[in-house]
mmCIF file of C-alpha atoms in Angstrom:
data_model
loop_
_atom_site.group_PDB
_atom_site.id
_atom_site.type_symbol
_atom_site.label_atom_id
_atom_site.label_comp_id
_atom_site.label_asym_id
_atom_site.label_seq_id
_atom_site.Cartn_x
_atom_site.Cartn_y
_atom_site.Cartn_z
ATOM 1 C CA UNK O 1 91.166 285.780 147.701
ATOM 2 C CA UNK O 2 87.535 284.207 148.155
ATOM 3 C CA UNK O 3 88.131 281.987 145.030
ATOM 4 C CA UNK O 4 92.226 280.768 146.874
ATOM 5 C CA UNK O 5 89.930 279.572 150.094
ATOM 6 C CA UNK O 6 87.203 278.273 148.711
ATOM 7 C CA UNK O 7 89.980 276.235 145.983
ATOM 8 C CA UNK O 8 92.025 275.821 149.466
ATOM 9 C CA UNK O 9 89.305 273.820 151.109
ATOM 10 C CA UNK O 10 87.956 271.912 148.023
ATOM 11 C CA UNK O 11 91.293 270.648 148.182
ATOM 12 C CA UNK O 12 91.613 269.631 152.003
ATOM 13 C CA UNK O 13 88.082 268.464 151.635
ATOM 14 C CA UNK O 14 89.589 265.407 149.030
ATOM 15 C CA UNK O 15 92.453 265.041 150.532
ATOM 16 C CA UNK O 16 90.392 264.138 154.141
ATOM 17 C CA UNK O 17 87.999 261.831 151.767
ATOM 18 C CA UNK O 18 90.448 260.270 150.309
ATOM 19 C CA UNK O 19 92.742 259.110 153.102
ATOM 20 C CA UNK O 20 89.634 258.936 155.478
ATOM 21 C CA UNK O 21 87.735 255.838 153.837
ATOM 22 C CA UNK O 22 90.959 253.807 155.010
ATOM 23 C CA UNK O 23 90.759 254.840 158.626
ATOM 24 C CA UNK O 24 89.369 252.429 161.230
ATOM 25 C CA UNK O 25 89.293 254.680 164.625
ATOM 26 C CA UNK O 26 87.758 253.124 167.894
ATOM 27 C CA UNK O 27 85.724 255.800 170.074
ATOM 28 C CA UNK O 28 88.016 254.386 172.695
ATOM 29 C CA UNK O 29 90.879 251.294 172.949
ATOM 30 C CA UNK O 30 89.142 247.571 173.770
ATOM 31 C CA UNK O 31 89.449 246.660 177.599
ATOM 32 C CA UNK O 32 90.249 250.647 178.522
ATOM 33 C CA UNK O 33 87.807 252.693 180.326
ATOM 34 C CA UNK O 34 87.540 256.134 182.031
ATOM 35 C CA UNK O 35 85.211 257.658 184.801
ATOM 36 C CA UNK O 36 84.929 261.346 185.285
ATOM 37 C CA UNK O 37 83.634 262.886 188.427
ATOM 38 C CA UNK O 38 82.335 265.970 188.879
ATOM 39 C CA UNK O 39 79.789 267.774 191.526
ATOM 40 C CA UNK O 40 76.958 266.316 189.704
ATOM 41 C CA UNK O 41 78.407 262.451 189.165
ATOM 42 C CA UNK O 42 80.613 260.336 187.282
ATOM 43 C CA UNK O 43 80.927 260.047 183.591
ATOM 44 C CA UNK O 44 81.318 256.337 182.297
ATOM 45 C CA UNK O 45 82.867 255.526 179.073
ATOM 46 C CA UNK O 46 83.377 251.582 178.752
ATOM 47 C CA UNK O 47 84.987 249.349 175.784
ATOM 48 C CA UNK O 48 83.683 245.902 176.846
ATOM 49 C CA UNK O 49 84.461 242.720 174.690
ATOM 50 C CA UNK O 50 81.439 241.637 173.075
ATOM 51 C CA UNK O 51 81.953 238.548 174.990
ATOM 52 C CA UNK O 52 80.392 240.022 178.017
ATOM 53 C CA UNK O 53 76.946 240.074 175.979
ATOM 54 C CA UNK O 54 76.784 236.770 174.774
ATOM 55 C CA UNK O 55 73.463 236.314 176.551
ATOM 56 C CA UNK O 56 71.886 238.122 173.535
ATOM 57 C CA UNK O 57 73.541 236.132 171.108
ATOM 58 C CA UNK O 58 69.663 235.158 169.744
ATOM 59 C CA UNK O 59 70.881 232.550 167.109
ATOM 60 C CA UNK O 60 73.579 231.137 169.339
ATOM 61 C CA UNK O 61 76.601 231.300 166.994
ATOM 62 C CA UNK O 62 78.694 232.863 169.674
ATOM 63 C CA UNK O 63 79.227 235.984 167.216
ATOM 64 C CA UNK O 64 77.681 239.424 168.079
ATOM 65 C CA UNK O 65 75.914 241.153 165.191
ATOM 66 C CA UNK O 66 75.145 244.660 164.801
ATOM 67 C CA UNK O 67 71.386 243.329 164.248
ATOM 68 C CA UNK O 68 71.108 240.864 167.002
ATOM 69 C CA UNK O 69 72.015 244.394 169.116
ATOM 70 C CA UNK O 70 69.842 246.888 167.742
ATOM 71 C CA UNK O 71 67.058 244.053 167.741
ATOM 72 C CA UNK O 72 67.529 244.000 171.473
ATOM 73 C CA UNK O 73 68.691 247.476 172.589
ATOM 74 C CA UNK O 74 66.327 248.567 175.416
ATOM 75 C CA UNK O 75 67.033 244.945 177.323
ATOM 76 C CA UNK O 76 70.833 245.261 176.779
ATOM 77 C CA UNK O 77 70.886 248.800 178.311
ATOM 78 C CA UNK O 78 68.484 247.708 181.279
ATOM 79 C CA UNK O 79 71.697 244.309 181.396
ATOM 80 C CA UNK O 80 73.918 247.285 181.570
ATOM 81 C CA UNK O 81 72.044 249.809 183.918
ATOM 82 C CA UNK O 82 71.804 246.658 186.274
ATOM 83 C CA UNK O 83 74.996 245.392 186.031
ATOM 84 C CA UNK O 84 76.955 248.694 186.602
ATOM 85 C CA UNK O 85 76.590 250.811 189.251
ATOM 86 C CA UNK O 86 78.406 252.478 192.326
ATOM 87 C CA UNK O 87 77.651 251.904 195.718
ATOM 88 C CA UNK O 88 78.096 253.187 199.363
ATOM 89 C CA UNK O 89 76.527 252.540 202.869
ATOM 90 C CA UNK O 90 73.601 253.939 202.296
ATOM 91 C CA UNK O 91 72.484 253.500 198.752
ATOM 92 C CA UNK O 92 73.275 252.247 195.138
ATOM 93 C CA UNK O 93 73.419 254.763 192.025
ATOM 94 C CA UNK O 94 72.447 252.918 188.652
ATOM 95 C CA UNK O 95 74.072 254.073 185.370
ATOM 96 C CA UNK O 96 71.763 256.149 183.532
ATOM 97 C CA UNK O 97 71.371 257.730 179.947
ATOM 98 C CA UNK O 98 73.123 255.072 178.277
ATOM 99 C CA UNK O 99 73.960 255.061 175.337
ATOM 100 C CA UNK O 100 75.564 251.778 173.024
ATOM 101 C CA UNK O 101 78.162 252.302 170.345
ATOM 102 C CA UNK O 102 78.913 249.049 168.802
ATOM 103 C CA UNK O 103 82.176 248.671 167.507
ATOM 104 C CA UNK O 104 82.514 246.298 164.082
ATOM 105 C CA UNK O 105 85.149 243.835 163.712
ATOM 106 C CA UNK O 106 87.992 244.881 161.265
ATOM 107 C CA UNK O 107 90.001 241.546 160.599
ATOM 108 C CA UNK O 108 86.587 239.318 159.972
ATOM 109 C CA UNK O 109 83.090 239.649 158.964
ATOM 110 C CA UNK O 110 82.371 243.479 159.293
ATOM 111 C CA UNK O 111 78.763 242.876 160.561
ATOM 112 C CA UNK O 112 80.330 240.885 163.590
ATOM 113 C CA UNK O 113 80.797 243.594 166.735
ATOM 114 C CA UNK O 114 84.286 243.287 168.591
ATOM 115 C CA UNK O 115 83.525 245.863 171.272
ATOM 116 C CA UNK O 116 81.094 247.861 172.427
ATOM 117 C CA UNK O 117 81.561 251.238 173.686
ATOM 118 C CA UNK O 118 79.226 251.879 176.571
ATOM 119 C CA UNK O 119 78.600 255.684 177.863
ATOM 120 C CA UNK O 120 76.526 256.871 180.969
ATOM 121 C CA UNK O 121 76.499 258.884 183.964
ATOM 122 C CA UNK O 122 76.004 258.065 187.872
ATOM 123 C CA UNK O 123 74.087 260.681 189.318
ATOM 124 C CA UNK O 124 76.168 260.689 192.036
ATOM 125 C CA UNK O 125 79.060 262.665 192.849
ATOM 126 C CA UNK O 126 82.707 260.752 194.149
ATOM 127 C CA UNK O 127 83.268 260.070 198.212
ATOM 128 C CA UNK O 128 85.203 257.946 200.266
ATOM 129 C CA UNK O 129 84.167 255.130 201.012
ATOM 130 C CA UNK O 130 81.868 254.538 197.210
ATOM 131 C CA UNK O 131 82.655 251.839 195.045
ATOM 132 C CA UNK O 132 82.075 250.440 191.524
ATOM 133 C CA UNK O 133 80.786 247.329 191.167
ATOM 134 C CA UNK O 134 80.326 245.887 187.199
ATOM 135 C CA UNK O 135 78.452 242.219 187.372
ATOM 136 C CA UNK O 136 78.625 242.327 183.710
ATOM 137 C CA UNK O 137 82.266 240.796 183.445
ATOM 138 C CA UNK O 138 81.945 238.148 185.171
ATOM 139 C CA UNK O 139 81.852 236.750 181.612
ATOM 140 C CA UNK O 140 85.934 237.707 180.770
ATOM 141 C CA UNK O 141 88.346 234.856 181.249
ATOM 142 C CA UNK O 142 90.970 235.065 184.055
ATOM 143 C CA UNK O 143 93.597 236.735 181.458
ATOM 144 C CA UNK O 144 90.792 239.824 180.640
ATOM 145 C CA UNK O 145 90.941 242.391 182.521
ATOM 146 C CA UNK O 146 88.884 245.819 182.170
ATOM 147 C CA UNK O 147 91.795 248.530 182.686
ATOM 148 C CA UNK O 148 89.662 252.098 183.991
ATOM 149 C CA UNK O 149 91.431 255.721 184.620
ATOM 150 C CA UNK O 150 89.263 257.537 187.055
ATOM 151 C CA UNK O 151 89.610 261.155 187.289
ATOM 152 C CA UNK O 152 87.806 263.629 189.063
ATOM 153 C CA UNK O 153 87.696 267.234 188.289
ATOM 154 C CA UNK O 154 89.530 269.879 189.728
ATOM 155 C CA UNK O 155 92.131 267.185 191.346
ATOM 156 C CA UNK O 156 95.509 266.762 188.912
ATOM 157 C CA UNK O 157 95.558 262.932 190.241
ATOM 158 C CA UNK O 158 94.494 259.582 188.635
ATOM 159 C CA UNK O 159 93.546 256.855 189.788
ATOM 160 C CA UNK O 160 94.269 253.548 187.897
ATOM 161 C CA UNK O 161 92.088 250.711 188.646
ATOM 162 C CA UNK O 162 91.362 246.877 187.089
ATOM 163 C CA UNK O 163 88.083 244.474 187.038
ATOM 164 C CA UNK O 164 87.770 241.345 185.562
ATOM 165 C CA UNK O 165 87.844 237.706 187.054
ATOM 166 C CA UNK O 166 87.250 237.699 190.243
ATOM 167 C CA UNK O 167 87.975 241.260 191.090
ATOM 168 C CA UNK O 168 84.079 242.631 190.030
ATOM 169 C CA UNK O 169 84.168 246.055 192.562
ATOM 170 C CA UNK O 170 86.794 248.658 193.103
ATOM 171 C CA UNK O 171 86.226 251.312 196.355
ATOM 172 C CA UNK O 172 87.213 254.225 195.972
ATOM 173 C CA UNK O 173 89.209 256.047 199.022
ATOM 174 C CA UNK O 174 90.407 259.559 199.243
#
């Protein structure tokens, strides 16, 4: 029985190998986001076009490269943590704990980045009246637009929201 299972997952084990070195997955679908609320804040998750970092293009070739963004990683993620936050009458919440997951181009070059999956929390938990604001794509064209699905826990309801252009906030009502 011990030698069937261990034969059993030798065998899965290839088979996942095999058809795995094919698969190109996304951590999550270019120009999609989400943000999760809970008691304690909102959880971020972000696939922005590289074009919205083209101010850290260092040799000016308008192309991304995984180097050119692990070169310049903690001044990205303070671009970011300035560029994104939420707001309400009395204060603004920055993004924090961010974390960069650059996503590699699969038609060209594989060192040029398409995307880039951005994560982080607001310490701050959802009320009426709060809104999103995201400086950072002011870069998209007119036709770009940065499609999010906030949730927030305990509530069966979405809301579906867009930025891009000149729409750079969303406020959140109850």
């Amino acid at each position: 029985m011990a030698l069937r299972l261990k034969l059993c997952l030798i065998f899965i084990g290839t088979l996942l190998n095999v058809f795995s070195q094919n698969a190109q997955a996304h951590l999550m679908a270019p120009y999609k986001g989400t943000l999760n609320f809970d008691h304690s804040g909102g959880y971020l998750v972000l696939s922005l076009p590289a074009s919205t970092l083209m101010g850290f293009d260092k040799d000016k070739d308008r192309i991304l490269t995984l180097g050119e963004i692990k070169s310049q990683q903690k001044t990205i993620i303070k671009y970011i943590t300035d560029s994104l936050y939420l707001k309400s009458d009395t204060q603004e919440t920055l993004l924090t704990g961010v974390m960069l997951a650059p996503q590699r181009s699969h038609d060209t070059n594989i060192n040029h980045i398409d995307h880039i999956v951005i994560l982080g929390k607001f310490l701050h938990p959802l009320h009426e009246g709060i809104s999103m604001h995201a400086s950072l794509l002011n870069g998209l064209t007119q036709n770009e637009k940065l499609t999010i699905t906030m949730t927030e826990k305990d509530s069966p309801s979405k809301h579906i929201f867009t930025l891009g252009g000149s729409q750079l906030s969303h406020t959140f009502e109850e």
